[in-house]
Short mmCIF file of N, CA and C in Angstrom, two decimals:
data_model
loop_
_atom_site.label_atom_id
_atom_site.label_comp_id
_atom_site.label_asym_id
_atom_site.label_seq_id
_atom_site.Cartn_x
_atom_site.Cartn_y
_atom_site.Cartn_z
N MET A 1 -89.91 110.05 91.34
CA MET A 1 -89.02 109.57 92.36
C MET A 1 -89.78 109.19 93.60
N ASN A 2 -90.80 109.98 93.92
CA ASN A 2 -91.62 109.72 95.09
C ASN A 2 -92.38 108.41 94.94
N LYS A 3 -92.86 108.13 93.70
CA LYS A 3 -93.57 106.89 93.44
C LYS A 3 -92.63 105.69 93.56
N LEU A 4 -91.39 105.89 93.19
CA LEU A 4 -90.41 104.81 93.28
C LEU A 4 -90.14 104.43 94.74
N VAL A 5 -89.99 105.42 95.60
CA VAL A 5 -89.75 105.18 97.02
C VAL A 5 -90.98 104.53 97.65
N THR A 6 -92.18 105.03 97.33
CA THR A 6 -93.42 104.49 97.88
C THR A 6 -93.60 103.04 97.44
N GLY A 7 -93.28 102.74 96.21
CA GLY A 7 -93.40 101.37 95.70
C GLY A 7 -92.43 100.43 96.39
N ALA A 8 -91.20 100.92 96.65
CA ALA A 8 -90.20 100.08 97.32
C ALA A 8 -90.63 99.78 98.75
N VAL A 9 -91.17 100.80 99.45
CA VAL A 9 -91.63 100.61 100.83
C VAL A 9 -92.80 99.63 100.85
N SER A 10 -93.74 99.80 99.93
CA SER A 10 -94.90 98.89 99.86
C SER A 10 -94.46 97.47 99.56
N GLY A 11 -93.50 97.31 98.66
CA GLY A 11 -92.99 95.97 98.32
C GLY A 11 -92.31 95.32 99.52
N ALA A 12 -91.52 96.10 100.27
CA ALA A 12 -90.83 95.57 101.45
C ALA A 12 -91.84 95.16 102.52
N ALA A 13 -92.89 95.96 102.70
CA ALA A 13 -93.93 95.63 103.68
C ALA A 13 -94.66 94.35 103.27
N GLY A 14 -94.94 94.20 101.98
CA GLY A 14 -95.60 92.98 101.52
C GLY A 14 -94.76 91.74 101.74
N ILE A 15 -93.46 91.84 101.49
CA ILE A 15 -92.55 90.71 101.71
C ILE A 15 -92.50 90.36 103.20
N ALA A 16 -92.46 91.40 104.06
CA ALA A 16 -92.42 91.16 105.51
C ALA A 16 -93.69 90.46 105.98
N LEU A 17 -94.84 90.85 105.43
CA LEU A 17 -96.10 90.20 105.79
C LEU A 17 -96.13 88.75 105.34
N LEU A 18 -95.60 88.47 104.15
CA LEU A 18 -95.57 87.11 103.65
C LEU A 18 -94.63 86.24 104.50
N LEU A 19 -93.48 86.79 104.87
CA LEU A 19 -92.53 86.04 105.68
C LEU A 19 -93.07 85.83 107.10
N GLY A 20 -93.73 86.85 107.64
CA GLY A 20 -94.30 86.74 108.98
C GLY A 20 -95.39 85.69 109.04
N GLY A 21 -96.10 85.46 108.01
CA GLY A 21 -97.15 84.46 107.98
C GLY A 21 -96.64 83.07 107.71
N ALA A 22 -95.35 82.93 107.41
CA ALA A 22 -94.80 81.63 107.05
C ALA A 22 -94.79 80.68 108.24
N GLY A 23 -94.78 81.20 109.50
CA GLY A 23 -94.72 80.33 110.67
C GLY A 23 -96.09 80.04 111.25
N THR A 24 -97.16 80.35 110.60
CA THR A 24 -98.48 80.17 111.20
C THR A 24 -99.14 78.86 110.83
N PHE A 25 -98.56 78.05 109.99
CA PHE A 25 -99.20 76.78 109.65
C PHE A 25 -99.01 75.78 110.79
N ALA A 26 -99.90 74.85 110.97
CA ALA A 26 -99.89 73.90 112.09
C ALA A 26 -99.10 72.64 111.75
N LEU A 27 -98.42 72.10 112.82
CA LEU A 27 -97.75 70.81 112.69
C LEU A 27 -98.45 69.85 113.63
N TRP A 28 -98.40 68.57 113.33
CA TRP A 28 -98.96 67.58 114.23
C TRP A 28 -98.08 67.46 115.46
N ASN A 29 -98.69 67.27 116.62
CA ASN A 29 -97.93 66.98 117.83
C ASN A 29 -98.81 66.19 118.77
N ALA A 30 -98.17 65.52 119.73
CA ALA A 30 -98.91 64.71 120.70
C ALA A 30 -98.10 64.62 121.98
N SER A 31 -98.75 64.35 123.10
CA SER A 31 -98.05 64.15 124.37
C SER A 31 -98.83 63.15 125.21
N THR A 32 -98.14 62.57 126.19
CA THR A 32 -98.81 61.66 127.11
C THR A 32 -98.19 61.81 128.48
N GLU A 33 -98.96 61.69 129.52
CA GLU A 33 -98.46 61.79 130.89
C GLU A 33 -98.19 60.39 131.42
N VAL A 34 -97.04 60.20 132.09
CA VAL A 34 -96.69 58.90 132.65
C VAL A 34 -96.51 59.05 134.15
N ASN A 35 -96.67 57.97 134.90
CA ASN A 35 -96.50 58.00 136.35
C ASN A 35 -95.07 57.58 136.66
N ALA A 36 -94.14 58.59 136.74
CA ALA A 36 -92.73 58.31 136.96
C ALA A 36 -92.34 58.49 138.43
N ALA A 37 -93.30 58.50 139.34
CA ALA A 37 -93.07 58.65 140.78
C ALA A 37 -92.55 60.04 141.10
N SER A 38 -91.88 60.21 142.26
CA SER A 38 -91.31 61.50 142.65
C SER A 38 -89.97 61.27 143.32
N VAL A 39 -89.18 62.30 143.40
CA VAL A 39 -87.85 62.22 143.99
C VAL A 39 -87.79 63.20 145.15
N ALA A 40 -87.20 62.76 146.27
CA ALA A 40 -87.07 63.61 147.45
C ALA A 40 -85.59 63.80 147.78
N SER A 41 -85.26 64.89 148.44
CA SER A 41 -83.88 65.15 148.83
C SER A 41 -83.62 64.62 150.24
N GLY A 42 -82.36 64.37 150.53
CA GLY A 42 -81.96 63.87 151.84
C GLY A 42 -81.78 65.01 152.83
N THR A 43 -81.12 64.72 153.94
CA THR A 43 -80.91 65.72 154.98
C THR A 43 -79.48 65.67 155.47
N LEU A 44 -79.01 66.80 155.98
CA LEU A 44 -77.71 66.90 156.62
C LEU A 44 -77.79 68.04 157.62
N SER A 45 -77.70 67.71 158.89
CA SER A 45 -77.73 68.76 159.91
C SER A 45 -76.92 68.36 161.13
N LEU A 46 -76.53 69.36 161.87
CA LEU A 46 -75.74 69.18 163.08
C LEU A 46 -76.30 70.14 164.12
N THR A 47 -76.78 69.61 165.24
CA THR A 47 -77.36 70.45 166.29
C THR A 47 -76.82 70.02 167.65
N GLN A 48 -76.80 70.96 168.58
CA GLN A 48 -76.40 70.60 169.94
C GLN A 48 -77.61 70.03 170.66
N SER A 49 -77.41 68.91 171.33
CA SER A 49 -78.51 68.23 172.02
C SER A 49 -78.82 68.86 173.36
N SER A 50 -77.78 69.31 174.05
CA SER A 50 -77.93 69.96 175.35
C SER A 50 -76.70 70.83 175.57
N ALA A 51 -76.66 71.54 176.68
CA ALA A 51 -75.53 72.42 176.97
C ALA A 51 -74.25 71.62 177.15
N GLY A 52 -73.14 72.21 176.76
CA GLY A 52 -71.84 71.57 176.94
C GLY A 52 -71.32 71.79 178.35
N SER A 53 -70.23 71.09 178.69
CA SER A 53 -69.65 71.21 180.03
C SER A 53 -68.13 71.23 179.95
N TRP A 54 -67.50 71.88 180.93
CA TRP A 54 -66.05 72.00 181.01
C TRP A 54 -65.50 71.12 182.13
N THR A 55 -64.32 70.56 181.90
CA THR A 55 -63.62 69.76 182.91
C THR A 55 -62.13 70.10 182.85
N ASP A 56 -61.52 70.26 184.02
CA ASP A 56 -60.07 70.44 184.10
C ASP A 56 -59.46 69.04 184.13
N VAL A 57 -58.71 68.71 183.07
CA VAL A 57 -58.10 67.38 182.97
C VAL A 57 -56.57 67.46 183.04
N THR A 58 -56.05 68.54 183.61
CA THR A 58 -54.61 68.73 183.77
C THR A 58 -54.03 67.62 184.63
N ASN A 59 -52.95 67.01 184.19
CA ASN A 59 -52.25 65.95 184.93
C ASN A 59 -53.17 64.84 185.42
N GLY A 60 -54.14 64.47 184.60
CA GLY A 60 -55.03 63.36 184.95
C GLY A 60 -56.19 63.72 185.85
N ARG A 61 -56.33 65.00 186.20
CA ARG A 61 -57.48 65.41 187.01
C ARG A 61 -58.77 65.23 186.22
N SER A 62 -59.87 65.29 186.90
CA SER A 62 -61.19 65.29 186.27
C SER A 62 -62.12 66.15 187.12
N THR A 63 -61.85 67.45 187.11
CA THR A 63 -62.58 68.39 187.95
C THR A 63 -63.56 69.18 187.10
N ALA A 64 -64.86 69.02 187.38
CA ALA A 64 -65.89 69.75 186.63
C ALA A 64 -65.78 71.24 186.95
N LEU A 65 -65.99 72.07 185.92
CA LEU A 65 -65.93 73.52 186.08
C LEU A 65 -67.22 74.15 185.60
N THR A 66 -67.72 75.13 186.33
CA THR A 66 -68.90 75.88 185.88
C THR A 66 -68.44 76.91 184.85
N ALA A 67 -69.40 77.50 184.14
CA ALA A 67 -69.07 78.53 183.16
C ALA A 67 -68.37 79.71 183.83
N ALA A 68 -68.80 80.07 185.04
CA ALA A 68 -68.18 81.17 185.77
C ALA A 68 -66.74 80.82 186.15
N GLN A 69 -66.50 79.57 186.54
CA GLN A 69 -65.14 79.15 186.89
C GLN A 69 -64.23 79.17 185.66
N VAL A 70 -64.75 78.75 184.53
CA VAL A 70 -63.95 78.76 183.29
C VAL A 70 -63.60 80.20 182.92
N ALA A 71 -64.55 81.11 183.05
CA ALA A 71 -64.32 82.51 182.71
C ALA A 71 -63.25 83.14 183.60
N ALA A 72 -63.15 82.68 184.84
CA ALA A 72 -62.18 83.23 185.78
C ALA A 72 -60.87 82.43 185.82
N TYR A 73 -60.83 81.30 185.14
CA TYR A 73 -59.68 80.39 185.19
C TYR A 73 -58.46 81.03 184.52
N LYS A 74 -57.30 80.88 185.10
CA LYS A 74 -56.05 81.39 184.52
C LYS A 74 -55.16 80.20 184.19
N ILE A 75 -55.02 79.92 182.88
CA ILE A 75 -54.21 78.78 182.48
C ILE A 75 -52.72 79.15 182.52
N VAL A 76 -51.91 78.14 182.71
CA VAL A 76 -50.45 78.28 182.71
C VAL A 76 -49.89 77.15 181.85
N PRO A 77 -48.63 77.21 181.47
CA PRO A 77 -48.08 76.10 180.69
C PRO A 77 -48.31 74.76 181.41
N GLY A 78 -48.89 73.82 180.68
CA GLY A 78 -49.22 72.50 181.23
C GLY A 78 -50.70 72.32 181.51
N THR A 79 -51.48 73.42 181.49
CA THR A 79 -52.92 73.34 181.75
C THR A 79 -53.64 72.69 180.57
N LYS A 80 -54.61 71.83 180.90
CA LYS A 80 -55.39 71.13 179.87
C LYS A 80 -56.86 71.15 180.30
N LEU A 81 -57.70 71.81 179.52
CA LEU A 81 -59.14 71.89 179.77
C LEU A 81 -59.89 71.17 178.67
N GLN A 82 -61.00 70.55 179.05
CA GLN A 82 -61.79 69.76 178.10
C GLN A 82 -63.22 70.25 178.07
N PHE A 83 -63.73 70.51 176.86
CA PHE A 83 -65.12 70.91 176.68
C PHE A 83 -65.85 69.73 176.03
N THR A 84 -66.97 69.33 176.63
CA THR A 84 -67.74 68.19 176.13
C THR A 84 -69.10 68.70 175.66
N GLN A 85 -69.45 68.41 174.39
CA GLN A 85 -70.70 68.91 173.81
C GLN A 85 -71.50 67.77 173.17
N PRO A 86 -72.68 67.43 173.73
CA PRO A 86 -73.55 66.45 173.08
C PRO A 86 -74.15 67.06 171.80
N ILE A 87 -74.15 66.29 170.72
CA ILE A 87 -74.70 66.76 169.45
C ILE A 87 -75.60 65.69 168.83
N THR A 88 -76.39 66.12 167.87
CA THR A 88 -77.19 65.20 167.06
C THR A 88 -76.81 65.41 165.60
N ILE A 89 -76.49 64.32 164.92
CA ILE A 89 -76.14 64.36 163.51
C ILE A 89 -77.27 63.71 162.72
N ALA A 90 -77.83 64.45 161.78
CA ALA A 90 -78.85 63.90 160.87
C ALA A 90 -78.21 63.79 159.49
N ALA A 91 -78.28 62.60 158.90
CA ALA A 91 -77.67 62.38 157.59
C ALA A 91 -78.46 61.31 156.85
N SER A 92 -79.08 61.69 155.75
CA SER A 92 -79.79 60.71 154.93
C SER A 92 -79.63 61.11 153.47
N GLY A 93 -79.57 60.13 152.61
CA GLY A 93 -79.45 60.40 151.18
C GLY A 93 -78.43 59.50 150.52
N ALA A 94 -78.74 59.07 149.32
CA ALA A 94 -77.84 58.21 148.56
C ALA A 94 -76.53 58.94 148.30
N ASP A 95 -75.42 58.25 148.46
CA ASP A 95 -74.07 58.77 148.18
C ASP A 95 -73.64 59.91 149.10
N LEU A 96 -74.38 60.20 150.16
CA LEU A 96 -74.02 61.31 151.04
C LEU A 96 -72.76 60.98 151.85
N ARG A 97 -71.81 61.90 151.83
CA ARG A 97 -70.62 61.85 152.67
C ARG A 97 -70.35 63.28 153.10
N ALA A 98 -70.05 63.47 154.38
CA ALA A 98 -69.78 64.82 154.88
C ALA A 98 -68.63 64.76 155.88
N ASP A 99 -67.86 65.84 155.94
CA ASP A 99 -66.73 65.93 156.87
C ASP A 99 -67.14 66.70 158.11
N LEU A 100 -66.88 66.12 159.28
CA LEU A 100 -67.17 66.74 160.56
C LEU A 100 -65.85 67.18 161.20
N THR A 101 -65.70 68.47 161.45
CA THR A 101 -64.51 69.03 162.07
C THR A 101 -64.92 70.23 162.92
N TYR A 102 -63.94 70.92 163.47
CA TYR A 102 -64.24 72.19 164.11
C TYR A 102 -63.61 73.29 163.26
N ASP A 103 -64.19 74.47 163.31
CA ASP A 103 -63.71 75.60 162.53
C ASP A 103 -62.62 76.31 163.32
N ALA A 104 -61.37 76.17 162.91
CA ALA A 104 -60.25 76.78 163.63
C ALA A 104 -60.38 78.29 163.72
N ALA A 105 -61.03 78.91 162.73
CA ALA A 105 -61.20 80.36 162.74
C ALA A 105 -62.17 80.81 163.83
N SER A 106 -62.96 79.88 164.37
CA SER A 106 -63.93 80.25 165.41
C SER A 106 -63.27 80.40 166.78
N VAL A 107 -62.00 79.99 166.89
CA VAL A 107 -61.22 80.15 168.12
C VAL A 107 -60.31 81.36 167.90
N THR A 108 -60.45 82.37 168.75
CA THR A 108 -59.68 83.60 168.57
C THR A 108 -58.99 84.00 169.88
N GLY A 109 -58.14 85.01 169.81
CA GLY A 109 -57.48 85.55 170.99
C GLY A 109 -55.97 85.49 170.87
N SER A 110 -55.31 86.22 171.76
CA SER A 110 -53.85 86.33 171.70
C SER A 110 -53.14 85.01 172.06
N LEU A 111 -53.83 84.10 172.75
CA LEU A 111 -53.22 82.81 173.11
C LEU A 111 -53.32 81.77 171.99
N LYS A 112 -54.07 82.07 170.95
CA LYS A 112 -54.29 81.08 169.88
C LYS A 112 -53.00 80.48 169.32
N PRO A 113 -51.94 81.28 169.10
CA PRO A 113 -50.72 80.67 168.55
C PRO A 113 -50.02 79.71 169.52
N TYR A 114 -50.37 79.76 170.80
CA TYR A 114 -49.66 78.98 171.80
C TYR A 114 -50.39 77.72 172.24
N VAL A 115 -51.70 77.69 172.11
CA VAL A 115 -52.47 76.54 172.58
C VAL A 115 -52.59 75.49 171.49
N THR A 116 -52.82 74.26 171.90
CA THR A 116 -53.16 73.20 170.96
C THR A 116 -54.60 72.80 171.22
N ASN A 117 -55.33 72.61 170.16
CA ASN A 117 -56.73 72.20 170.25
C ASN A 117 -56.88 70.86 169.56
N THR A 118 -57.60 69.95 170.19
CA THR A 118 -57.89 68.66 169.57
C THR A 118 -59.38 68.37 169.72
N MET A 119 -59.92 67.65 168.77
CA MET A 119 -61.33 67.29 168.80
C MET A 119 -61.46 65.78 168.66
N ALA A 120 -62.34 65.19 169.45
CA ALA A 120 -62.62 63.75 169.35
C ALA A 120 -64.13 63.57 169.37
N LEU A 121 -64.59 62.49 168.78
CA LEU A 121 -66.02 62.20 168.69
C LEU A 121 -66.26 60.78 169.18
N SER A 122 -67.33 60.59 169.94
CA SER A 122 -67.67 59.25 170.43
C SER A 122 -69.16 59.19 170.72
N THR A 123 -69.63 57.99 171.08
CA THR A 123 -71.04 57.82 171.41
C THR A 123 -71.36 58.32 172.81
N ALA A 124 -70.34 58.41 173.67
CA ALA A 124 -70.53 58.87 175.05
C ALA A 124 -69.30 59.60 175.52
N ALA A 125 -69.47 60.51 176.48
CA ALA A 125 -68.34 61.27 177.02
C ALA A 125 -67.27 60.32 177.54
N GLY A 126 -66.04 60.55 177.13
CA GLY A 126 -64.93 59.72 177.57
C GLY A 126 -64.79 58.41 176.83
N GLY A 127 -65.72 58.11 175.92
CA GLY A 127 -65.67 56.85 175.17
C GLY A 127 -64.84 56.96 173.92
N THR A 128 -64.66 55.82 173.26
CA THR A 128 -63.91 55.79 172.00
C THR A 128 -64.71 55.19 170.85
N THR A 129 -65.92 54.70 171.14
CA THR A 129 -66.75 54.10 170.10
C THR A 129 -67.38 55.20 169.26
N LEU A 130 -67.23 55.10 167.94
CA LEU A 130 -67.81 56.10 167.04
C LEU A 130 -69.29 55.83 166.83
N PRO A 131 -70.07 56.89 166.65
CA PRO A 131 -71.51 56.72 166.40
C PRO A 131 -71.78 56.01 165.07
N SER A 132 -72.98 55.51 164.92
CA SER A 132 -73.42 54.86 163.69
C SER A 132 -73.24 55.80 162.50
N GLY A 133 -72.66 55.29 161.42
CA GLY A 133 -72.50 56.07 160.20
C GLY A 133 -71.29 56.99 160.19
N VAL A 134 -70.46 56.96 161.23
CA VAL A 134 -69.30 57.85 161.33
C VAL A 134 -68.01 57.04 161.34
N THR A 135 -67.03 57.47 160.55
CA THR A 135 -65.71 56.85 160.54
C THR A 135 -64.65 57.93 160.74
N ALA A 136 -63.46 57.53 161.15
CA ALA A 136 -62.37 58.49 161.34
C ALA A 136 -61.96 59.07 160.00
N GLY A 137 -61.64 60.35 159.99
CA GLY A 137 -61.20 61.02 158.77
C GLY A 137 -59.71 60.80 158.53
N SER A 138 -59.20 61.41 157.48
CA SER A 138 -57.80 61.23 157.10
C SER A 138 -56.85 62.03 157.99
N THR A 139 -57.35 63.04 158.69
CA THR A 139 -56.51 63.81 159.61
C THR A 139 -57.07 63.68 161.02
N ALA A 140 -56.20 63.81 162.00
CA ALA A 140 -56.63 63.69 163.40
C ALA A 140 -57.71 64.73 163.71
N GLY A 141 -58.75 64.28 164.39
CA GLY A 141 -59.83 65.20 164.76
C GLY A 141 -60.83 65.47 163.67
N SER A 142 -60.76 64.73 162.56
CA SER A 142 -61.77 64.88 161.50
C SER A 142 -62.50 63.56 161.34
N TYR A 143 -63.76 63.64 160.95
CA TYR A 143 -64.61 62.46 160.85
C TYR A 143 -65.42 62.53 159.57
N VAL A 144 -65.75 61.35 159.02
CA VAL A 144 -66.56 61.27 157.82
C VAL A 144 -67.92 60.70 158.21
N VAL A 145 -68.97 61.43 157.84
CA VAL A 145 -70.33 61.03 158.16
C VAL A 145 -70.99 60.48 156.90
N ALA A 146 -71.61 59.32 157.02
CA ALA A 146 -72.36 58.69 155.94
C ALA A 146 -73.83 58.65 156.35
N PRO A 147 -74.72 58.24 155.43
CA PRO A 147 -76.13 58.17 155.83
C PRO A 147 -76.32 57.30 157.07
N VAL A 148 -77.16 57.76 157.96
CA VAL A 148 -77.48 57.05 159.20
C VAL A 148 -78.81 56.35 159.01
N SER A 149 -78.85 55.04 159.25
CA SER A 149 -80.05 54.25 158.96
C SER A 149 -81.28 54.76 159.70
N ALA A 150 -81.11 55.24 160.92
CA ALA A 150 -82.25 55.76 161.69
C ALA A 150 -82.57 57.20 161.33
N GLY A 151 -81.78 57.81 160.43
CA GLY A 151 -82.00 59.20 160.05
C GLY A 151 -81.14 60.16 160.85
N SER A 152 -80.93 59.86 162.14
CA SER A 152 -80.05 60.70 162.95
C SER A 152 -79.38 59.84 164.03
N THR A 153 -78.29 60.37 164.57
CA THR A 153 -77.57 59.67 165.62
C THR A 153 -77.06 60.67 166.64
N SER A 154 -76.93 60.22 167.87
CA SER A 154 -76.40 61.07 168.94
C SER A 154 -74.91 60.84 169.07
N ALA A 155 -74.19 61.89 169.42
CA ALA A 155 -72.74 61.79 169.60
C ALA A 155 -72.29 62.82 170.63
N VAL A 156 -71.05 62.69 171.05
CA VAL A 156 -70.46 63.63 171.99
C VAL A 156 -69.14 64.10 171.39
N VAL A 157 -69.00 65.42 171.26
CA VAL A 157 -67.74 66.01 170.80
C VAL A 157 -66.94 66.40 172.03
N THR A 158 -65.68 65.98 172.07
CA THR A 158 -64.77 66.38 173.14
C THR A 158 -63.71 67.29 172.53
N PHE A 159 -63.67 68.52 173.00
CA PHE A 159 -62.74 69.52 172.48
C PHE A 159 -61.76 69.88 173.59
N VAL A 160 -60.48 69.67 173.34
CA VAL A 160 -59.45 69.90 174.36
C VAL A 160 -58.63 71.14 174.02
N VAL A 161 -58.43 71.98 175.03
CA VAL A 161 -57.60 73.17 174.92
C VAL A 161 -56.42 72.97 175.86
N GLU A 162 -55.20 73.04 175.31
CA GLU A 162 -54.02 72.81 176.15
C GLU A 162 -52.96 73.87 175.87
N LEU A 163 -52.41 74.45 176.95
CA LEU A 163 -51.25 75.32 176.83
C LEU A 163 -50.07 74.43 177.18
N PRO A 164 -49.33 73.98 176.16
CA PRO A 164 -48.26 73.00 176.40
C PRO A 164 -47.23 73.49 177.44
N SER A 165 -46.69 72.55 178.18
CA SER A 165 -45.70 72.88 179.22
C SER A 165 -44.40 73.39 178.62
N THR A 166 -44.23 73.22 177.31
CA THR A 166 -43.02 73.69 176.64
C THR A 166 -43.07 75.17 176.26
N VAL A 167 -44.23 75.82 176.46
CA VAL A 167 -44.36 77.23 176.10
C VAL A 167 -43.57 78.08 177.09
N SER A 168 -42.65 78.87 176.57
CA SER A 168 -41.86 79.73 177.43
C SER A 168 -41.87 81.18 176.95
N ASP A 169 -42.62 81.45 175.91
CA ASP A 169 -42.70 82.79 175.34
C ASP A 169 -43.42 83.73 176.30
N ALA A 170 -42.77 84.84 176.65
CA ALA A 170 -43.37 85.81 177.58
C ALA A 170 -44.65 86.41 177.01
N ALA A 171 -44.80 86.42 175.67
CA ALA A 171 -45.99 86.98 175.05
C ALA A 171 -47.24 86.16 175.35
N SER A 172 -47.06 84.91 175.80
CA SER A 172 -48.23 84.08 176.13
C SER A 172 -48.79 84.43 177.51
N GLN A 173 -48.10 85.25 178.27
CA GLN A 173 -48.57 85.63 179.60
C GLN A 173 -49.63 86.72 179.49
N GLY A 174 -50.66 86.62 180.33
CA GLY A 174 -51.72 87.63 180.35
C GLY A 174 -52.60 87.65 179.12
N GLY A 175 -52.56 86.60 178.32
CA GLY A 175 -53.35 86.55 177.09
C GLY A 175 -54.74 85.97 177.31
N THR A 176 -55.50 85.90 176.25
CA THR A 176 -56.85 85.33 176.30
C THR A 176 -57.07 84.37 175.13
N LEU A 177 -58.00 83.48 175.32
CA LEU A 177 -58.44 82.57 174.27
C LEU A 177 -59.96 82.60 174.27
N ASP A 178 -60.55 83.08 173.18
CA ASP A 178 -62.00 83.24 173.11
C ASP A 178 -62.62 82.04 172.39
N LEU A 179 -63.38 81.24 173.16
CA LEU A 179 -64.08 80.08 172.61
C LEU A 179 -65.59 80.30 172.59
N SER A 180 -66.02 81.55 172.74
CA SER A 180 -67.46 81.83 172.82
C SER A 180 -68.18 81.56 171.50
N LYS A 181 -67.45 81.46 170.41
CA LYS A 181 -68.06 81.19 169.10
C LYS A 181 -67.53 79.88 168.50
N LEU A 182 -67.07 78.97 169.38
CA LEU A 182 -66.56 77.68 168.91
C LEU A 182 -67.60 77.02 168.02
N THR A 183 -67.18 76.63 166.82
CA THR A 183 -68.11 76.10 165.83
C THR A 183 -67.65 74.75 165.33
N PHE A 184 -68.56 73.77 165.37
CA PHE A 184 -68.33 72.46 164.76
C PHE A 184 -69.03 72.49 163.42
N THR A 185 -68.37 71.96 162.38
CA THR A 185 -68.93 72.04 161.03
C THR A 185 -69.15 70.64 160.43
N LEU A 186 -70.17 70.54 159.63
CA LEU A 186 -70.49 69.32 158.90
C LEU A 186 -70.72 69.73 157.46
N LYS A 187 -69.75 69.43 156.57
CA LYS A 187 -69.81 69.87 155.18
C LYS A 187 -69.84 68.67 154.25
N GLN A 188 -70.80 68.69 153.34
CA GLN A 188 -70.92 67.60 152.37
C GLN A 188 -69.74 67.60 151.42
N ARG A 189 -69.26 66.40 151.11
CA ARG A 189 -68.23 66.23 150.10
C ARG A 189 -68.89 66.14 148.73
N ALA A 190 -68.15 66.53 147.70
CA ALA A 190 -68.66 66.34 146.34
C ALA A 190 -68.70 64.86 146.03
N ILE A 191 -69.70 64.44 145.28
CA ILE A 191 -69.83 63.03 144.89
C ILE A 191 -68.76 62.73 143.86
N ALA A 192 -67.96 61.70 144.15
CA ALA A 192 -66.86 61.34 143.23
C ALA A 192 -67.33 60.34 142.21
#
């Protein structure tokens, strides 16, 4: 019986060795290197060019405000403040399209339900001409950015904060609106 088991084990080992050696024979193969050039990726960025500025534009005024004045300012129904921020948009690449908006979640505080915020983009403060490569989006305050021939373009974002004169809710009194983390976003669209 012992010889039978030893013979079976030896036979199995021999078969395994024969099968393991079956993949060791050589096949012909060849390769060649070709000069197929190289591919580079495009760019998409949004940066602030310089510090932003505040202006009181209530009832047609145009009064510049310092950061300290804005921090101490007490808005009432009908108040309208404007923040102007110079930016640089870099966009290059085939088929590139990106949406430029502001992040509503970056505006916080107890006054948020009562104020209206609007965003506009132009080549200069107070202007209406859109920068190169930028078109109006499908919703107010949104813009579509396409590749810019020079690689980047300068623009000015105008962000308006208004406590409408129709607000009569007592809960809006003594509240705050935190814009210290106001964020403008540039997000690439999927290629359709």
